[in-house]
């Protein structure tokens, strides 16, 4: 019995470690939240906009703690769809209807039921709009729509400080963040869910929001014909799926920023894949509904308290989280669906919207998700065998050859020497990062550059013992005060990143608008490389913050930005690229 209890404690500790890593990836780098101070002003002087659903009354704000250079108008918690509770649960969102009432938009609205953040419930499909209080008269401004991350199981719209991105932009723009359904409520999968029309509801929520922007943003002085969609992590995967969605129709957006993600990221499986059916059954088991007749099931599910749905959703998530085999993900839903075919097949068939794209990755994308104590080569291969069931024994041997064992091979580039980390940690996090994020980003770059302008980046500033973590770039790109106040060199890194990002949002090219950092390198478009004899020339990539370790208390300043050939980890990415269909079938 003592041995059993010890084993149970080890499992519980492992689950806790992974949960902390995931939470860190979402929230550590979002510790500066969207907090502002309302300017004292009479009700009649508050900014107001009348649209089809009524009059939206916002607030004019400044925030001395964030030291914005200008005041912003904020319109918070504005509904873009009806409540998803009751009879609307597990159904596509219903757009908000016409109305003449006034809506007080001074506070954030309810967030969707989620894993890490808790969430408020099901009346959660709302958006937040940020615009400069002083704007060029008669000019319609470029619009940014930000899609938040969180593994499709957590997060909320205002977890990233989009107001900072807007406030510091040298060219006026409008920023939007919003909520969409998460977990089982937003991404239920399986045959019964397909029959009910309940697949990919979170992605469909996002499309409903984009349609709302197209119809209403003009009244907020935004340009509906100049919309950039941007996402990080799961938000980036979402952006990738929107780029594929309905390629024969004009999209509801015109540019895209895809940060640490892609449509081909991680596993994108058919809705009836074995793991999806298993997870759906486990979900029903937690609700004591396994014996419910299929034709009655969704009526019963719609009648349950939402907290019970949330607990069951979270229980299934907890089971698969240590293996990074998260449930409740976008699925291939077939002809007429949101993701009709495997994303890699869509790339190869040319079925995507050819729009300008900025995309990139961080150096240690996998470090957030790997058990820090992973110690043996057997643990390494077992992790990937569980993660990718379609891997054959030959694939596992090839994986071990591509990432040499740091214990048996002293020349392995993955030798781990940092205190507190297992002997296989660096090897495993690099392999997982290449598989889940970095190769998918490169696939986006390689394919989309054939039809449109693409700019590729790598974020390399060290932010933790483990390196440049997943999501570590987020506060840098938005020019958050908790970065730029630390040192002049960090101010330069975040300032130049913000200048490139906002130039792309407002002009379609990261170099066009000089911004507050006029003395910065020209970031060239990515062009596929070529081979001449023994020489391989890759496309060019902008690398931000390489060599800087000040976020971890170091003194190295590194380089704010440099332009180099994109040859880093190319062989490893080629390994994963050749096997992509194993992750989508």
Coordinates of C-alpha atoms in Angstrom, one line a residue:
X1 CA 0.0 0.0 0.0
X2 CA 2.8 2.5 0.7
X3 CA 4.2 1.8 -2.8
X4 CA 0.7 2.4 -4.3
X5 CA 0.3 5.6 -2.4
X6 CA 3.7 6.8 -3.5
X7 CA 2.9 5.9 -7.2
X8 CA -0.4 7.9 -6.9
X9 CA 1.5 10.8 -5.5
X10 CA 4.0 10.7 -8.4
X11 CA 1.1 10.7 -10.9
X12 CA -0.6 13.6 -9.1
X13 CA 2.6 15.6 -9.1
X14 CA 3.1 15.0 -12.8
X15 CA -0.4 16.3 -13.5
X16 CA 0.2 19.3 -11.3
X17 CA 3.5 20.1 -13.1
X18 CA 1.9 20.0 -16.6
X19 CA -1.1 22.0 -15.5
X20 CA 1.3 24.7 -14.0
X21 CA 3.2 24.7 -17.3
X22 CA 0.1 25.2 -19.4
X23 CA -1.2 27.9 -17.1
X24 CA 2.2 29.6 -17.2
X25 CA 2.1 29.6 -21.0
X26 CA -1.2 31.4 -20.9
X27 CA -1.0 33.7 -18.0
X28 CA 2.6 34.4 -16.9
X29 CA 3.2 36.5 -20.0
X30 CA -0.2 38.1 -19.7
X31 CA 0.3 39.4 -16.2
X32 CA -0.3 42.9 -17.4
X33 CA -4.0 42.8 -17.9
X34 CA -6.4 45.2 -19.6
X35 CA -6.8 47.5 -16.6
X36 CA -7.5 51.1 -17.2
X37 CA -8.9 54.1 -15.3
X38 CA -12.1 55.8 -16.4
X39 CA -11.8 59.5 -17.1
X40 CA -14.3 61.4 -15.0
X41 CA -16.9 62.6 -17.5
X42 CA -20.7 63.1 -17.6
X43 CA -22.9 60.4 -19.1
X44 CA -23.7 62.6 -22.1
X45 CA -20.0 63.0 -22.9
X46 CA -19.1 59.4 -23.0
X47 CA -18.3 58.0 -26.5
X48 CA -21.4 56.4 -28.1
X49 CA -22.1 54.6 -31.3
X50 CA -25.5 53.6 -32.7
X51 CA -25.6 50.4 -34.6
X52 CA -28.3 47.9 -35.7
X53 CA -28.6 46.3 -32.2
X54 CA -28.8 49.6 -30.3
X55 CA -26.6 52.4 -28.9
X56 CA -23.3 51.3 -27.4
X57 CA -22.0 53.7 -24.8
X58 CA -18.4 53.3 -23.9
X59 CA -15.8 55.2 -21.9
X60 CA -12.8 57.3 -22.5
X61 CA -9.8 56.0 -20.5
X62 CA -6.3 56.6 -19.6
X63 CA -4.0 54.4 -17.4
X64 CA -1.1 56.0 -15.6
X65 CA 0.2 52.6 -14.7
X66 CA 0.6 51.6 -18.3
X67 CA 1.8 55.0 -19.4
X68 CA -0.1 55.1 -22.7
X69 CA 0.8 58.1 -24.9
X70 CA -2.9 58.8 -25.7
X71 CA -6.4 58.2 -24.4
X72 CA -8.5 55.5 -25.8
X73 CA -12.2 55.0 -26.3
X74 CA -13.3 51.6 -25.0
X75 CA -16.4 49.7 -25.7
X76 CA -16.4 46.5 -23.6
X77 CA -18.5 43.4 -23.4
X78 CA -20.6 44.3 -26.5
X79 CA -22.7 41.2 -27.5
X80 CA -22.1 39.8 -31.0
X81 CA -24.4 36.8 -30.5
X82 CA -27.2 35.5 -28.2
X83 CA -26.6 33.4 -25.2
X84 CA -25.4 29.9 -26.0
X85 CA -27.2 28.4 -23.0
X86 CA -30.4 26.4 -22.9
X87 CA -31.8 25.5 -26.3
X88 CA -28.8 27.2 -27.9
X89 CA -26.3 24.9 -26.3
X90 CA -24.3 22.8 -28.7
X91 CA -25.7 24.7 -31.6
X92 CA -24.2 27.4 -33.9
X93 CA -24.3 30.9 -32.5
X94 CA -27.3 33.1 -33.2
X95 CA -26.3 36.6 -34.2
X96 CA -27.6 39.4 -32.0
X97 CA -30.8 40.9 -33.4
X98 CA -31.9 44.5 -34.0
X99 CA -32.7 46.8 -31.1
X100 CA -33.0 50.4 -29.9
X101 CA -31.8 50.1 -26.3
X102 CA -28.7 51.7 -24.9
X103 CA -25.9 49.3 -23.8
X104 CA -23.5 50.3 -21.0
X105 CA -20.1 49.2 -22.4
X106 CA -17.8 50.2 -19.5
X107 CA -17.1 46.8 -18.1
X108 CA -15.9 43.5 -19.6
X109 CA -18.6 41.0 -20.3
X110 CA -18.9 37.5 -19.1
X111 CA -16.2 35.1 -20.3
X112 CA -16.9 31.6 -21.6
X113 CA -16.8 28.6 -19.4
X114 CA -13.1 27.6 -19.5
X115 CA -10.5 25.4 -17.9
X116 CA -7.9 27.6 -16.3
X117 CA -9.8 30.9 -16.0
X118 CA -13.1 29.4 -14.7
X119 CA -15.3 31.5 -16.9
X120 CA -18.7 33.0 -16.2
X121 CA -21.1 30.8 -18.2
X122 CA -22.8 30.7 -21.5
X123 CA -23.9 34.2 -22.2
X124 CA -20.4 35.0 -23.2
X125 CA -20.1 35.9 -26.9
X126 CA -19.1 39.5 -26.6
X127 CA -16.3 41.7 -27.9
X128 CA -14.1 44.6 -26.8
X129 CA -13.2 47.5 -29.0
X130 CA -10.3 49.9 -28.5
X131 CA -9.8 53.0 -30.6
X132 CA -7.9 56.3 -30.3
X133 CA -10.0 59.0 -28.7
X134 CA -8.5 61.5 -31.1
X135 CA -8.8 60.3 -34.7
X136 CA -8.4 61.8 -38.2
X137 CA -11.7 63.2 -39.1
X138 CA -13.5 61.3 -41.8
X139 CA -10.9 58.5 -42.0
X140 CA -11.8 54.9 -41.5
X141 CA -9.1 53.1 -39.6
X142 CA -7.4 49.7 -40.1
X143 CA -8.9 47.0 -37.8
X144 CA -7.2 44.3 -35.8
X145 CA -9.2 41.3 -34.5
X146 CA -7.3 39.3 -31.9
X147 CA -8.2 35.6 -31.3
X148 CA -7.0 34.4 -27.9
X149 CA -5.2 31.1 -27.2
X150 CA -5.6 28.6 -24.4
X151 CA -5.5 25.1 -26.1
X152 CA -9.2 25.6 -27.1
X153 CA -10.0 24.8 -23.4
X154 CA -9.1 28.0 -21.6
X155 CA -8.5 31.7 -21.9
X156 CA -10.6 34.8 -22.7
X157 CA -10.6 37.8 -25.0
X158 CA -8.9 40.4 -22.9
X159 CA -6.1 38.2 -21.6
X160 CA -3.7 40.0 -23.9
X161 CA -3.3 43.8 -23.7
X162 CA -4.5 44.8 -27.2
X163 CA -5.1 48.3 -25.9
X164 CA -1.3 48.7 -25.6
X165 CA -0.8 47.7 -29.2
X166 CA -3.4 50.3 -30.3
X167 CA -2.3 53.1 -28.0
X168 CA 1.4 53.0 -29.1
X169 CA 0.7 52.6 -32.8
X170 CA 2.1 55.6 -34.7
X171 CA -0.7 55.2 -37.3
X172 CA -4.2 55.1 -35.9
X173 CA -5.9 51.7 -35.7
X174 CA -8.7 49.9 -34.0
X175 CA -8.2 46.8 -31.9
X176 CA -10.8 44.1 -31.1
X177 CA -10.7 41.1 -28.7
X178 CA -13.5 38.7 -28.0
X179 CA -14.7 35.5 -26.4
X180 CA -15.7 32.2 -28.1
X181 CA -16.9 28.9 -26.7
X182 CA -14.3 26.5 -25.3
X183 CA -13.9 22.9 -24.1
X184 CA -16.7 20.5 -24.8
X185 CA -19.2 23.4 -25.2
X186 CA -17.2 24.7 -28.1
X187 CA -15.4 21.7 -29.5
X188 CA -17.4 18.6 -28.8
X189 CA -16.4 15.8 -31.3
X190 CA -17.6 12.3 -32.3
X191 CA -20.3 10.9 -34.6
X192 CA -23.2 11.9 -32.4
X193 CA -21.9 15.4 -32.2
X194 CA -21.6 15.5 -36.0
X195 CA -25.2 14.3 -36.4
X196 CA -26.3 17.1 -34.1
X197 CA -24.3 19.8 -36.0
X198 CA -22.2 20.5 -32.9
X199 CA -18.6 20.2 -34.4
X200 CA -16.2 23.1 -34.4
X201 CA -18.7 25.5 -32.8
X202 CA -15.9 27.7 -31.3
X203 CA -14.5 28.3 -34.8
X204 CA -18.0 29.1 -36.0
X205 CA -18.3 31.6 -33.1
X206 CA -15.2 33.3 -34.5
X207 CA -16.8 33.6 -37.9
X208 CA -19.9 35.1 -36.4
X209 CA -17.7 37.7 -34.7
X210 CA -16.0 38.5 -38.0
X211 CA -19.3 38.9 -39.7
X212 CA -20.4 41.3 -36.9
X213 CA -17.2 43.3 -37.5
X214 CA -17.9 43.5 -41.3
X215 CA -21.4 44.8 -40.6
X216 CA -20.7 47.2 -37.7
X217 CA -17.1 48.4 -37.5
X218 CA -17.7 51.2 -40.0
X219 CA -19.8 52.9 -37.3
X220 CA -16.9 52.8 -34.9
X221 CA -14.7 54.6 -37.6
X222 CA -13.2 51.3 -38.7
X223 CA -12.6 50.1 -42.2
X224 CA -14.4 46.8 -42.9
X225 CA -12.2 46.3 -46.0
X226 CA -9.0 46.5 -44.0
X227 CA -9.2 43.8 -41.3
X228 CA -6.2 41.8 -39.9
X229 CA -6.9 38.7 -37.9
X230 CA -4.2 37.8 -35.3
X231 CA -3.8 34.9 -32.9
X232 CA -1.3 33.2 -30.7
X233 CA -1.1 29.5 -30.0
X234 CA -4.7 28.1 -30.3
X235 CA -5.6 31.5 -31.6
X236 CA -3.0 31.1 -34.3
X237 CA -4.3 27.6 -35.2
X238 CA -7.7 29.3 -35.5
X239 CA -6.4 31.9 -37.9
X240 CA -4.9 29.1 -40.0
X241 CA -8.3 27.4 -40.2
X242 CA -10.0 30.6 -41.2
X243 CA -7.4 31.0 -44.1
X244 CA -8.6 27.6 -45.4
X245 CA -12.3 28.1 -44.8
X246 CA -14.5 28.7 -47.9
X247 CA -11.5 29.5 -50.2
X248 CA -13.8 30.2 -53.1
X249 CA -15.6 33.0 -51.3
X250 CA -14.2 36.4 -50.3
X251 CA -12.9 36.2 -46.7
X252 CA -14.1 38.4 -43.9
X253 CA -10.4 39.6 -43.3
X254 CA -7.6 40.8 -45.5
X255 CA -4.3 40.1 -43.6
X256 CA -3.2 37.6 -40.9
X257 CA -0.6 37.5 -38.1
X258 CA -0.1 33.9 -37.0
X259 CA 2.0 33.6 -33.8
X260 CA 3.3 30.2 -32.7
X261 CA 0.7 28.1 -34.5
X262 CA -0.9 27.0 -37.8
X263 CA -3.8 25.0 -39.2
X264 CA -1.4 22.0 -39.3
X265 CA -0.3 22.3 -35.7
X266 CA -0.4 19.4 -33.3
X267 CA -3.0 16.8 -34.2
X268 CA -6.0 17.6 -36.5
X269 CA -8.0 14.5 -36.8
X270 CA -11.4 13.5 -38.3
X271 CA -14.3 14.0 -36.0
X272 CA -14.8 10.3 -35.6
X273 CA -11.2 9.4 -34.9
X274 CA -10.9 6.7 -32.1
X275 CA -9.5 9.2 -29.6
X276 CA -12.5 11.6 -30.2
X277 CA -15.0 8.8 -29.7
X278 CA -13.3 7.7 -26.6
X279 CA -13.2 11.2 -25.1
X280 CA -16.8 11.8 -26.0
X281 CA -17.8 8.5 -24.2
X282 CA -15.7 9.6 -21.2
X283 CA -17.5 12.9 -21.2
X284 CA -20.8 11.2 -21.1
X285 CA -19.6 8.8 -18.4
X286 CA -18.8 11.7 -16.1
X287 CA -22.3 12.9 -16.6
X288 CA -23.8 9.4 -16.1
X289 CA -25.3 9.6 -19.6
X290 CA -23.7 6.6 -21.2
X291 CA -27.0 4.7 -21.4
X292 CA -29.1 7.6 -22.7
X293 CA -30.7 6.9 -26.1
X294 CA -28.9 8.8 -28.8
X295 CA -32.1 10.5 -30.0
X296 CA -32.6 11.9 -26.5
X297 CA -29.0 12.7 -25.6
X298 CA -28.7 16.3 -26.7
X299 CA -32.0 17.3 -25.2
X300 CA -30.7 15.9 -21.9
X301 CA -27.4 17.7 -22.3
X302 CA -29.1 21.0 -23.0
X303 CA -31.1 20.6 -19.8
X304 CA -28.1 20.0 -17.5
X305 CA -26.6 22.8 -15.3
X306 CA -23.7 24.3 -17.2
X307 CA -21.4 23.7 -14.2
X308 CA -21.9 20.0 -14.6
X309 CA -21.0 20.2 -18.3
X310 CA -17.9 22.2 -17.4
X311 CA -16.8 19.7 -14.7
X312 CA -17.1 16.8 -17.1
X313 CA -15.3 18.7 -19.8
X314 CA -12.5 19.5 -17.4
X315 CA -12.2 15.9 -16.1
X316 CA -11.6 14.6 -19.6
X317 CA -9.0 17.4 -20.1
X318 CA -7.2 16.5 -16.9
X319 CA -6.9 12.9 -18.0
X320 CA -5.2 13.7 -21.3
X321 CA -3.3 16.8 -20.3
X322 CA -0.1 15.0 -19.1
X323 CA 0.3 13.4 -22.5
X324 CA -0.5 16.7 -24.3
X325 CA -3.3 14.8 -26.1
X326 CA -5.9 17.5 -25.3
X327 CA -9.6 16.8 -25.9
X328 CA -12.0 19.3 -27.4
X329 CA -10.0 20.5 -30.4
X330 CA -10.9 21.5 -34.0
X331 CA -11.7 18.5 -36.1
X332 CA -11.9 17.6 -39.8
X333 CA -15.7 17.7 -40.3
X334 CA -16.0 16.7 -43.9
X335 CA -17.6 18.2 -47.0
X336 CA -19.6 21.3 -46.1
X337 CA -17.9 21.6 -42.8
X338 CA -15.5 24.2 -41.4
X339 CA -12.4 22.0 -41.9
X340 CA -13.6 19.8 -44.9
X341 CA -10.2 18.1 -45.5
X342 CA -6.9 17.7 -43.7
X343 CA -5.1 21.0 -43.5
X344 CA -1.9 19.6 -45.2
X345 CA -4.1 18.4 -48.1
X346 CA -5.7 21.9 -48.4
X347 CA -2.2 23.4 -48.6
X348 CA -1.1 21.0 -51.3
X349 CA -4.4 21.5 -53.3
X350 CA -4.0 25.3 -53.1
X351 CA -7.2 25.8 -51.2
X352 CA -6.5 28.9 -49.2
X353 CA -7.0 32.6 -49.2
X354 CA -3.9 34.2 -50.7
X355 CA -3.5 37.2 -48.2
X356 CA -0.4 38.8 -46.7
X357 CA 0.8 36.9 -43.7
X358 CA 3.2 37.5 -40.8
X359 CA 4.1 34.3 -38.9
X360 CA 6.7 33.0 -36.6
X361 CA 7.8 30.8 -33.7
X362 CA 9.7 30.9 -30.4
X363 CA 12.9 29.0 -29.8
X364 CA 11.7 26.7 -27.0
X365 CA 8.0 26.2 -28.0
X366 CA 7.9 22.8 -26.3
X367 CA 9.3 23.7 -22.9
X368 CA 6.0 24.7 -21.4
X369 CA 4.4 21.3 -22.0
X370 CA 7.1 18.7 -21.1
X371 CA 7.6 17.1 -17.6
X372 CA 10.8 18.9 -16.3
X373 CA 11.9 15.6 -14.8
X374 CA 11.9 13.5 -17.9
X375 CA 15.0 11.4 -17.5
X376 CA 15.3 8.3 -19.7
X377 CA 15.3 7.6 -23.4
X378 CA 12.4 5.2 -23.0
X379 CA 10.3 8.0 -21.5
X380 CA 11.2 10.1 -24.6
X381 CA 10.1 7.4 -27.1
X382 CA 7.0 6.5 -25.0
X383 CA 5.9 10.1 -24.9
X384 CA 5.8 10.3 -28.7
X385 CA 4.4 6.8 -29.2
X386 CA 1.4 7.8 -27.0
X387 CA 1.1 11.2 -28.6
X388 CA 1.1 10.0 -32.2
X389 CA -0.5 6.5 -32.3
X390 CA 0.1 6.3 -36.1
X391 CA 3.8 6.3 -35.6
X392 CA 5.3 2.9 -36.6
X393 CA 8.3 1.3 -35.0
X394 CA 10.4 2.6 -37.9
X395 CA 9.1 6.1 -37.2
X396 CA 10.2 5.9 -33.6
X397 CA 13.6 4.6 -34.6
X398 CA 14.0 7.5 -37.1
X399 CA 12.9 9.9 -34.3
X400 CA 15.6 8.6 -32.0
X401 CA 18.1 9.0 -34.8
X402 CA 17.0 12.6 -35.5
X403 CA 17.2 13.5 -31.9
X404 CA 20.2 11.6 -30.5
X405 CA 20.0 10.3 -26.9
X406 CA 22.1 12.7 -24.7
X407 CA 22.8 9.9 -22.3
X408 CA 24.3 7.3 -24.7
X409 CA 25.7 9.8 -27.2
X410 CA 28.0 12.4 -25.6
X411 CA 28.0 14.3 -29.0
X412 CA 24.2 14.8 -28.9
X413 CA 23.2 18.4 -29.3
X414 CA 20.5 17.8 -26.7
X415 CA 22.7 17.2 -23.6
X416 CA 20.9 18.8 -20.6
X417 CA 23.1 20.5 -18.0
X418 CA 20.7 22.9 -16.3
X419 CA 20.0 22.2 -12.6
X420 CA 16.6 20.8 -11.8
X421 CA 15.8 19.5 -15.3
X422 CA 15.8 15.8 -16.3
X423 CA 18.4 14.4 -18.7
X424 CA 15.9 14.1 -21.5
X425 CA 14.2 17.5 -21.0
X426 CA 16.0 19.5 -23.7
X427 CA 15.7 16.6 -26.2
X428 CA 12.0 16.2 -25.6
X429 CA 11.0 19.8 -25.6
X430 CA 12.9 20.5 -28.8
X431 CA 11.3 17.6 -30.6
X432 CA 7.8 18.4 -29.3
X433 CA 8.2 22.1 -30.2
X434 CA 9.4 21.2 -33.7
X435 CA 6.4 18.8 -34.2
X436 CA 3.7 21.0 -32.6
X437 CA 4.6 24.5 -33.6
X438 CA 7.8 25.2 -35.5
X439 CA 7.4 22.9 -38.5
X440 CA 3.7 23.9 -38.9
X441 CA 4.7 27.6 -39.0
X442 CA 7.3 26.7 -41.7
X443 CA 4.6 24.9 -43.6
X444 CA 2.5 28.0 -43.6
X445 CA 5.5 30.0 -44.8
X446 CA 6.5 27.6 -47.5
X447 CA 3.1 27.1 -49.0
X448 CA 1.6 30.6 -48.6
X449 CA 4.7 32.4 -50.0
X450 CA 3.9 30.8 -53.4
X451 CA 0.8 33.0 -53.8
X452 CA 1.2 36.0 -51.4
X453 CA 3.6 38.1 -49.4
X454 CA 4.9 36.4 -46.2
X455 CA 7.2 37.5 -43.4
X456 CA 8.8 35.0 -41.1
X457 CA 10.2 35.6 -37.6
X458 CA 11.8 33.8 -34.7
X459 CA 11.6 35.1 -31.1
X460 CA 14.7 34.2 -29.2
X461 CA 15.0 36.3 -26.0
X462 CA 15.5 34.1 -23.0
X463 CA 12.6 34.6 -20.5
X464 CA 13.0 31.6 -18.2
X465 CA 15.4 28.9 -17.2
X466 CA 14.0 26.7 -19.9
X467 CA 14.6 29.3 -22.6
X468 CA 12.2 31.2 -24.9
X469 CA 8.9 29.7 -23.9
X470 CA 5.7 29.3 -25.9
X471 CA 3.7 32.6 -25.7
X472 CA 6.8 34.5 -24.4
X473 CA 6.6 36.9 -27.3
X474 CA 3.1 38.1 -26.6
X475 CA 3.9 41.1 -24.3
X476 CA 6.8 42.0 -26.5
X477 CA 4.7 42.4 -29.6
X478 CA 2.2 44.6 -27.8
X479 CA 4.8 46.9 -26.2
X480 CA 3.8 46.2 -22.6
X481 CA 5.2 48.3 -19.9
X482 CA 6.4 45.4 -17.8
X483 CA 8.9 44.6 -20.7
X484 CA 10.0 48.1 -21.8
X485 CA 10.6 49.5 -18.3
X486 CA 13.1 46.8 -17.4
X487 CA 16.1 48.0 -19.6
X488 CA 17.0 50.0 -22.7
X489 CA 17.8 46.8 -24.7
X490 CA 14.5 45.2 -23.8
X491 CA 12.8 48.4 -24.7
X492 CA 14.5 48.2 -28.1
X493 CA 13.4 44.6 -28.7
X494 CA 9.8 45.2 -27.8
X495 CA 9.7 48.6 -29.5
X496 CA 10.9 47.3 -32.8
X497 CA 8.6 44.2 -32.7
X498 CA 5.6 46.5 -32.0
X499 CA 6.7 48.8 -34.9
X500 CA 6.8 45.8 -37.3
X501 CA 3.5 44.4 -36.1
X502 CA 1.6 47.7 -36.2
X503 CA 3.1 48.6 -39.6
X504 CA 1.8 45.3 -41.0
X505 CA -1.6 45.8 -39.4
X506 CA -2.0 49.3 -40.8
X507 CA -0.3 49.0 -44.2
X508 CA 0.1 45.3 -45.0
X509 CA 3.9 45.5 -44.8
X510 CA 6.0 45.4 -41.6
X511 CA 8.5 48.0 -43.1
X512 CA 6.2 50.7 -44.5
X513 CA 5.3 52.6 -41.4
X514 CA 8.5 54.0 -39.7
X515 CA 6.7 54.2 -36.3
X516 CA 8.6 55.1 -33.2
X517 CA 11.6 53.0 -34.3
X518 CA 12.6 54.4 -37.7
X519 CA 16.2 53.0 -37.5
X520 CA 15.3 49.4 -37.9
X521 CA 16.3 46.8 -40.4
X522 CA 14.3 46.1 -43.5
X523 CA 12.5 42.8 -42.9
X524 CA 12.5 41.0 -46.3
X525 CA 9.7 38.9 -47.6
X526 CA 10.2 35.2 -47.3
X527 CA 11.2 33.5 -50.6
X528 CA 11.6 29.7 -50.7
X529 CA 15.3 28.7 -50.7
X530 CA 17.2 26.9 -53.3
X531 CA 20.0 24.3 -53.6
X532 CA 23.2 24.8 -55.6
X533 CA 25.6 21.9 -55.4
X534 CA 26.4 21.3 -51.8
X535 CA 25.0 24.7 -50.8
X536 CA 21.5 25.2 -49.5
X537 CA 20.2 28.8 -49.3
X538 CA 17.1 29.2 -47.2
X539 CA 14.6 32.0 -47.1
X540 CA 15.3 34.9 -44.8
X541 CA 13.9 35.3 -41.3
X542 CA 13.8 38.1 -38.7
X543 CA 15.2 37.0 -35.3
X544 CA 14.2 39.1 -32.3
X545 CA 16.2 39.2 -29.0
X546 CA 18.7 36.5 -29.7
X547 CA 21.3 36.5 -26.9
X548 CA 19.3 38.6 -24.5
X549 CA 18.8 37.1 -21.0
X550 CA 17.7 40.2 -19.0
X551 CA 14.2 38.8 -18.3
X552 CA 15.9 36.1 -16.2
X553 CA 18.2 38.5 -14.4
X554 CA 21.1 38.2 -16.7
X555 CA 23.2 41.0 -18.2
X556 CA 23.4 39.9 -21.8
X557 CA 21.7 42.4 -24.2
X558 CA 21.9 40.4 -27.4
X559 CA 20.6 41.8 -30.7
X560 CA 17.2 43.5 -30.9
X561 CA 16.7 42.2 -34.5
X562 CA 18.8 40.6 -37.1
X563 CA 18.0 39.1 -40.5
X564 CA 19.5 35.6 -41.2
X565 CA 18.9 32.6 -43.4
X566 CA 16.2 30.4 -42.0
X567 CA 18.3 27.3 -41.5
X568 CA 17.8 26.7 -37.8
X569 CA 16.4 23.2 -37.0
X570 CA 15.6 22.7 -40.7
X571 CA 16.5 18.9 -40.8
X572 CA 14.3 18.3 -37.7
X573 CA 11.4 20.1 -39.3
X574 CA 11.8 18.1 -42.5
X575 CA 11.5 14.9 -40.4
X576 CA 8.1 16.1 -39.1
X577 CA 7.0 17.6 -42.4
X578 CA 7.3 14.2 -44.2
X579 CA 5.0 12.6 -41.6
X580 CA 2.3 15.3 -41.3
X581 CA -0.4 13.1 -42.7
X582 CA 0.1 10.7 -39.8
X583 CA -1.2 13.5 -37.5
X584 CA -4.2 14.2 -39.6
X585 CA -5.7 10.8 -40.2

